[in-house]
Amino acid sequence: MDFVTSADGTRIAFEISGTGPPAVLLGGAGYGARAWAAVAGLLAPARTVYAVDRRGRGASGDAHGGYEAAREVADVQAVLALIDEPVELLGHSSGGLLALRVALSGAPVRAMTLYEPPIRVPGGPGGPPGTTERLIELLAAGDREAALTLFMVAAVGVEERLLGAVRRSAFWPNAITMAHTLPYDTRLNEESGLAGLAGLDVPTLLLLGGRSGERMRTGVETLAGTLPRCELEILPDQGHNALREAPDLLAERVLAAHHSI
């Protein structure tokens, strides 16, 4: 692991691999830098990959005093300052929302690939009012299992009958260790609408799983219609987890991206 110090003094960890133009990878809820291992390995022959542990996850530190999206933007800006050249951002889920904020900040971003960012639009993804507050209550009581269950049902939209399969997956134990950051992701969703995005002049590839639900489809398609330099592609037979289930397909799309935009 390598580290950089963010503006508020928090140490942010990242893993570097590969050679070529820099690509910075930002995961969603329950995902740290190591969740990108398979994708990073496939990108490495053509990209210098920086897989980031977002604050509070993996080897990265955190700050007291509550979550602020601006702090996460500053974390990524610190990594970009170290790289010192324009980068490609690859963001999964809430990591895609963070990538959009970084690009809006004026950071040196040459292109983005965003896989199902849960943008807040009418009929789109996100939990009902009070989701973040309830997550904070459950975590304060030490009930990480209940917090992750609430997040998956209320925020992600997983049907309760399918929770058993999710709990048996490799995602669940890793997400439990990062459950204290779930309110970060719901807050980021609550605060991430379309404002300013119509003027974002960055070539962007949006990826949507062919099996993803109506709320996610609504959000991603609305975002695609808002960004001025955007291409939308469907990942056939995938939902929200191609990062683990189809890393070869995801890496292929990233490497082929932006040539026609």
Tab-separated table of C-alpha atoms in Angstrom:
chain	number	residue	atom	x	y	z
A	1	MET	CA	0.000	0.000	0.000
A	2	ASP	CA	1.000	3.590	-0.652
A	3	PHE	CA	-0.385	6.577	1.212
A	4	VAL	CA	-1.112	10.247	0.713
A	5	THR	CA	-2.297	12.795	3.272
A	6	SER	CA	-5.600	14.526	2.543
A	7	ALA	CA	-6.373	18.168	3.301
A	8	ASP	CA	-7.788	17.388	6.765
A	9	GLY	CA	-4.786	15.253	7.728
A	10	THR	CA	-6.411	11.871	7.013
A	11	ARG	CA	-4.118	9.242	5.486
A	12	ILE	CA	-5.585	7.753	2.311
A	13	ALA	CA	-4.300	4.385	1.107
A	14	PHE	CA	-4.078	3.163	-2.472
A	15	GLU	CA	-2.524	0.274	-4.393
A	16	ILE	CA	-0.508	0.927	-7.561
A	17	SER	CA	-0.074	-1.576	-10.379
A	18	GLY	CA	0.518	-1.664	-14.099
A	19	THR	CA	1.967	0.720	-16.629
A	20	GLY	CA	0.483	3.329	-18.945
A	21	PRO	CA	-1.866	6.310	-18.545
A	22	PRO	CA	-3.114	6.683	-14.955
A	23	ALA	CA	-6.517	5.323	-13.953
A	24	VAL	CA	-7.900	5.958	-10.460
A	25	LEU	CA	-10.412	3.382	-9.180
A	26	LEU	CA	-13.112	4.342	-6.645
A	27	GLY	CA	-15.342	1.636	-5.178
A	28	GLY	CA	-18.872	1.762	-3.873
A	29	ALA	CA	-20.397	0.747	-0.546
A	30	GLY	CA	-18.645	-2.220	1.024
A	31	TYR	CA	-15.798	-2.154	-1.486
A	32	GLY	CA	-12.180	-1.262	-0.757
A	33	ALA	CA	-9.130	-1.161	-2.992
A	34	ARG	CA	-8.706	-4.945	-2.964
A	35	ALA	CA	-12.156	-5.506	-4.439
A	36	TRP	CA	-10.664	-4.125	-7.656
A	37	ALA	CA	-7.897	-6.778	-7.764
A	38	ALA	CA	-9.243	-8.755	-10.727
A	39	VAL	CA	-10.165	-5.651	-12.746
A	40	ALA	CA	-6.870	-3.949	-11.888
A	41	GLY	CA	-4.932	-6.986	-13.055
A	42	LEU	CA	-6.703	-6.900	-16.409
A	43	LEU	CA	-6.132	-3.152	-16.792
A	44	ALA	CA	-2.484	-3.279	-15.702
A	45	PRO	CA	-0.923	-3.991	-19.136
A	46	ALA	CA	-2.418	-0.731	-20.470
A	47	ARG	CA	-2.953	1.481	-17.400
A	48	THR	CA	-1.117	2.542	-14.284
A	49	VAL	CA	-3.866	1.686	-11.834
A	50	TYR	CA	-4.409	3.481	-8.529
A	51	ALA	CA	-7.024	1.522	-6.544
A	52	VAL	CA	-8.094	3.726	-3.647
A	53	ASP	CA	-9.335	2.781	-0.192
A	54	ARG	CA	-11.921	5.496	0.358
A	55	ARG	CA	-11.781	7.048	3.826
A	56	GLY	CA	-12.834	4.732	6.611
A	57	ARG	CA	-12.155	1.623	4.504
A	58	GLY	CA	-9.258	-0.791	4.376
A	59	ALA	CA	-5.965	0.861	5.257
A	60	SER	CA	-7.249	4.441	4.984
A	61	GLY	CA	-7.902	6.596	8.007
A	62	ASP	CA	-10.990	8.596	8.840
A	63	ALA	CA	-11.876	11.875	10.521
A	64	HIS	CA	-14.076	12.666	13.494
A	65	GLY	CA	-16.994	15.071	13.328
A	66	GLY	CA	-19.264	13.439	10.773
A	67	TYR	CA	-19.170	12.803	7.049
A	68	GLU	CA	-18.701	15.513	4.440
A	69	ALA	CA	-18.563	14.743	0.716
A	70	ALA	CA	-16.061	17.580	0.301
A	71	ARG	CA	-13.568	15.630	2.410
A	72	GLU	CA	-13.804	12.647	0.075
A	73	VAL	CA	-13.304	14.914	-2.907
A	74	ALA	CA	-10.185	16.295	-1.207
A	75	ASP	CA	-8.964	12.719	-0.649
A	76	VAL	CA	-9.076	11.990	-4.364
A	77	GLN	CA	-7.586	15.370	-5.190
A	78	ALA	CA	-4.615	14.467	-2.971
A	79	VAL	CA	-4.077	11.248	-4.945
A	80	LEU	CA	-4.343	13.184	-8.214
A	81	ALA	CA	-1.810	15.757	-6.997
A	82	LEU	CA	0.628	12.909	-6.378
A	83	ILE	CA	0.042	11.511	-9.880
A	84	ASP	CA	0.553	15.003	-11.349
A	85	GLU	CA	-1.042	14.398	-14.755
A	86	PRO	CA	-4.614	14.103	-16.064
A	87	VAL	CA	-6.271	10.858	-15.049
A	88	GLU	CA	-9.115	8.577	-16.000
A	89	LEU	CA	-11.572	7.957	-13.155
A	90	LEU	CA	-13.328	4.614	-12.835
A	91	GLY	CA	-16.123	4.742	-10.276
A	92	HIS	CA	-18.440	1.963	-9.170
A	93	SER	CA	-21.782	2.837	-7.525
A	94	SER	CA	-21.251	5.619	-4.944
A	95	GLY	CA	-17.639	5.723	-6.146
A	96	GLY	CA	-19.136	6.981	-9.410
A	97	LEU	CA	-20.919	9.772	-7.548
A	98	LEU	CA	-17.601	10.682	-5.964
A	99	ALA	CA	-15.918	10.661	-9.390
A	100	LEU	CA	-18.520	13.110	-10.690
A	101	ARG	CA	-17.847	15.449	-7.768
A	102	VAL	CA	-14.102	15.266	-8.347
A	103	ALA	CA	-14.579	16.144	-12.015
A	104	LEU	CA	-16.897	19.031	-11.098
A	105	SER	CA	-14.224	20.370	-8.733
A	106	GLY	CA	-11.989	21.144	-11.711
A	107	ALA	CA	-9.489	18.381	-10.971
A	108	PRO	CA	-7.409	17.150	-13.946
A	109	VAL	CA	-9.763	14.423	-15.186
A	110	ARG	CA	-9.401	13.436	-18.839
A	111	ALA	CA	-12.154	10.804	-18.925
A	112	MET	CA	-14.496	8.783	-16.713
A	113	THR	CA	-16.060	5.354	-16.702
A	114	LEU	CA	-18.950	5.194	-14.240
A	115	TYR	CA	-20.636	1.891	-13.434
A	116	GLU	CA	-24.162	2.432	-12.096
A	117	PRO	CA	-23.677	5.632	-10.063
A	118	PRO	CA	-26.868	5.938	-7.942
A	119	ILE	CA	-27.672	9.511	-8.895
A	120	ARG	CA	-30.542	11.082	-6.959
A	121	VAL	CA	-33.383	11.726	-9.402
A	122	PRO	CA	-37.171	11.175	-9.208
A	123	GLY	CA	-37.851	7.458	-9.510
A	124	GLY	CA	-34.132	6.701	-9.260
A	125	PRO	CA	-31.986	4.819	-6.739
A	126	GLY	CA	-31.591	5.652	-3.068
A	127	GLY	CA	-33.229	5.000	0.272
A	128	PRO	CA	-36.331	6.673	1.728
A	129	PRO	CA	-36.014	9.685	4.052
A	130	GLY	CA	-34.400	8.788	7.348
A	131	THR	CA	-32.241	5.944	5.984
A	132	THR	CA	-28.957	7.589	6.945
A	133	GLU	CA	-30.197	8.449	10.432
A	134	ARG	CA	-31.407	4.878	11.022
A	135	LEU	CA	-28.071	3.478	9.837
A	136	ILE	CA	-26.254	5.744	12.293
A	137	GLU	CA	-28.513	4.515	15.123
A	138	LEU	CA	-27.899	0.850	14.323
A	139	LEU	CA	-24.145	1.357	14.071
A	140	ALA	CA	-24.085	3.277	17.367
A	141	ALA	CA	-25.774	0.235	18.920
A	142	GLY	CA	-23.050	-2.009	17.441
A	143	ASP	CA	-25.413	-3.863	15.101
A	144	ARG	CA	-23.432	-3.949	11.852
A	145	GLU	CA	-25.473	-6.871	10.521
A	146	ALA	CA	-28.743	-4.963	10.862
A	147	ALA	CA	-27.176	-1.844	9.361
A	148	LEU	CA	-25.955	-3.697	6.284
A	149	THR	CA	-29.312	-5.454	5.928
A	150	LEU	CA	-31.120	-2.099	6.069
A	151	PHE	CA	-28.748	-0.639	3.503
A	152	MET	CA	-29.208	-3.520	1.077
A	153	VAL	CA	-33.020	-3.442	1.332
A	154	ALA	CA	-33.736	0.296	1.657
A	155	ALA	CA	-30.904	1.888	-0.323
A	156	VAL	CA	-29.923	-0.775	-2.865
A	157	GLY	CA	-33.389	-2.266	-3.296
A	158	VAL	CA	-32.523	-5.936	-2.768
A	159	GLU	CA	-35.668	-7.993	-2.208
A	160	GLU	CA	-35.750	-9.595	1.224
A	161	ARG	CA	-36.222	-13.040	-0.316
A	162	LEU	CA	-32.819	-12.642	-2.004
A	163	LEU	CA	-30.929	-11.529	1.108
A	164	GLY	CA	-29.884	-15.076	1.958
A	165	ALA	CA	-27.862	-15.355	-1.252
A	166	VAL	CA	-26.258	-11.951	-0.633
A	167	ARG	CA	-25.305	-12.983	2.909
A	168	ARG	CA	-23.620	-16.115	1.553
A	169	SER	CA	-21.600	-14.158	-1.011
A	170	ALA	CA	-17.996	-12.979	-0.617
A	171	PHE	CA	-19.305	-9.418	-0.516
A	172	TRP	CA	-21.084	-9.767	2.840
A	173	PRO	CA	-18.187	-10.352	5.296
A	174	ASN	CA	-16.095	-7.638	3.667
A	175	ALA	CA	-19.018	-5.209	3.739
A	176	ILE	CA	-19.613	-5.954	7.437
A	177	THR	CA	-16.078	-4.739	8.219
A	178	MET	CA	-16.855	-1.477	6.407
A	179	ALA	CA	-20.424	-1.088	7.669
A	180	HIS	CA	-19.496	2.060	9.612
A	181	THR	CA	-19.085	3.819	6.237
A	182	LEU	CA	-22.577	2.963	4.938
A	183	PRO	CA	-23.976	6.328	6.112
A	184	TYR	CA	-21.254	7.957	3.995
A	185	ASP	CA	-22.677	6.270	0.908
A	186	THR	CA	-26.314	7.070	1.670
A	187	ARG	CA	-25.418	10.681	2.463
A	188	LEU	CA	-23.494	10.943	-0.789
A	189	ASN	CA	-26.536	9.636	-2.658
A	190	GLU	CA	-28.857	12.069	-0.871
A	191	GLU	CA	-26.635	15.008	-1.817
A	192	SER	CA	-25.860	13.998	-5.424
A	193	GLY	CA	-28.351	15.313	-7.941
A	194	LEU	CA	-27.932	16.631	-11.467
A	195	ALA	CA	-26.858	20.185	-10.572
A	196	GLY	CA	-23.897	21.328	-12.660
A	197	LEU	CA	-23.579	18.113	-14.633
A	198	ALA	CA	-24.953	19.513	-17.891
A	199	GLY	CA	-21.805	21.631	-18.127
A	200	LEU	CA	-19.319	18.872	-17.272
A	201	ASP	CA	-17.092	18.659	-20.358
A	202	VAL	CA	-15.458	15.284	-19.639
A	203	PRO	CA	-15.827	12.249	-21.933
A	204	THR	CA	-17.829	9.744	-19.891
A	205	LEU	CA	-18.798	6.123	-20.390
A	206	LEU	CA	-21.817	5.095	-18.312
A	207	LEU	CA	-22.296	1.378	-17.683
A	208	LEU	CA	-25.628	-0.192	-16.734
A	209	GLY	CA	-26.200	-3.843	-15.921
A	210	GLY	CA	-28.728	-5.515	-18.181
A	211	ARG	CA	-30.307	-7.206	-15.145
A	212	SER	CA	-30.387	-4.102	-12.945
A	213	GLY	CA	-33.701	-2.867	-11.613
A	214	GLU	CA	-35.949	-0.081	-12.804
A	215	ARG	CA	-34.769	2.483	-10.244
A	216	MET	CA	-31.127	2.090	-11.248
A	217	ARG	CA	-32.024	2.160	-14.932
A	218	THR	CA	-34.015	5.373	-14.426
A	219	GLY	CA	-31.115	7.049	-12.649
A	220	VAL	CA	-28.422	6.007	-15.096
A	221	GLU	CA	-30.493	6.858	-18.179
A	222	THR	CA	-31.364	10.266	-16.718
A	223	LEU	CA	-27.693	10.919	-16.022
A	224	ALA	CA	-26.782	9.826	-19.560
A	225	GLY	CA	-29.230	12.372	-20.914
A	226	THR	CA	-27.700	15.123	-18.786
A	227	LEU	CA	-23.953	14.728	-19.301
A	228	PRO	CA	-22.951	16.459	-22.560
A	229	ARG	CA	-20.199	14.008	-23.614
A	230	CYS	CA	-21.612	10.687	-22.557
A	231	GLU	CA	-22.017	7.217	-23.998
A	232	LEU	CA	-24.261	4.624	-22.328
A	233	GLU	CA	-23.508	0.921	-22.635
A	234	ILE	CA	-25.353	-2.079	-21.253
A	235	LEU	CA	-23.435	-4.908	-19.578
A	236	PRO	CA	-25.383	-7.978	-20.728
A	237	ASP	CA	-26.487	-10.467	-18.047
A	238	GLN	CA	-25.034	-8.300	-15.267
A	239	GLY	CA	-26.485	-6.424	-12.320
A	240	HIS	CA	-24.620	-4.159	-9.907
A	241	ASN	CA	-21.720	-6.509	-9.178
A	242	ALA	CA	-19.777	-7.033	-12.419
A	243	LEU	CA	-16.754	-5.841	-10.463
A	244	ARG	CA	-16.602	-9.337	-8.956
A	245	GLU	CA	-18.798	-11.402	-11.261
A	246	ALA	CA	-17.506	-10.264	-14.668
A	247	PRO	CA	-14.210	-8.384	-14.198
A	248	ASP	CA	-13.079	-9.297	-17.706
A	249	LEU	CA	-16.174	-7.689	-19.229
A	250	LEU	CA	-15.783	-4.577	-17.075
A	251	ALA	CA	-12.081	-4.204	-17.906
A	252	GLU	CA	-12.795	-4.709	-21.600
A	253	ARG	CA	-15.300	-1.849	-21.569
A	254	VAL	CA	-12.890	0.435	-19.707
A	255	LEU	CA	-10.041	-0.229	-22.119
A	256	ALA	CA	-12.278	0.317	-25.147
A	257	ALA	CA	-13.909	3.452	-23.742
A	258	HIS	CA	-13.799	7.030	-24.965
A	259	HIS	CA	-12.493	6.363	-28.471
A	260	SER	CA	-15.784	7.333	-30.077
A	261	ILE	CA	-16.820	10.139	-27.729
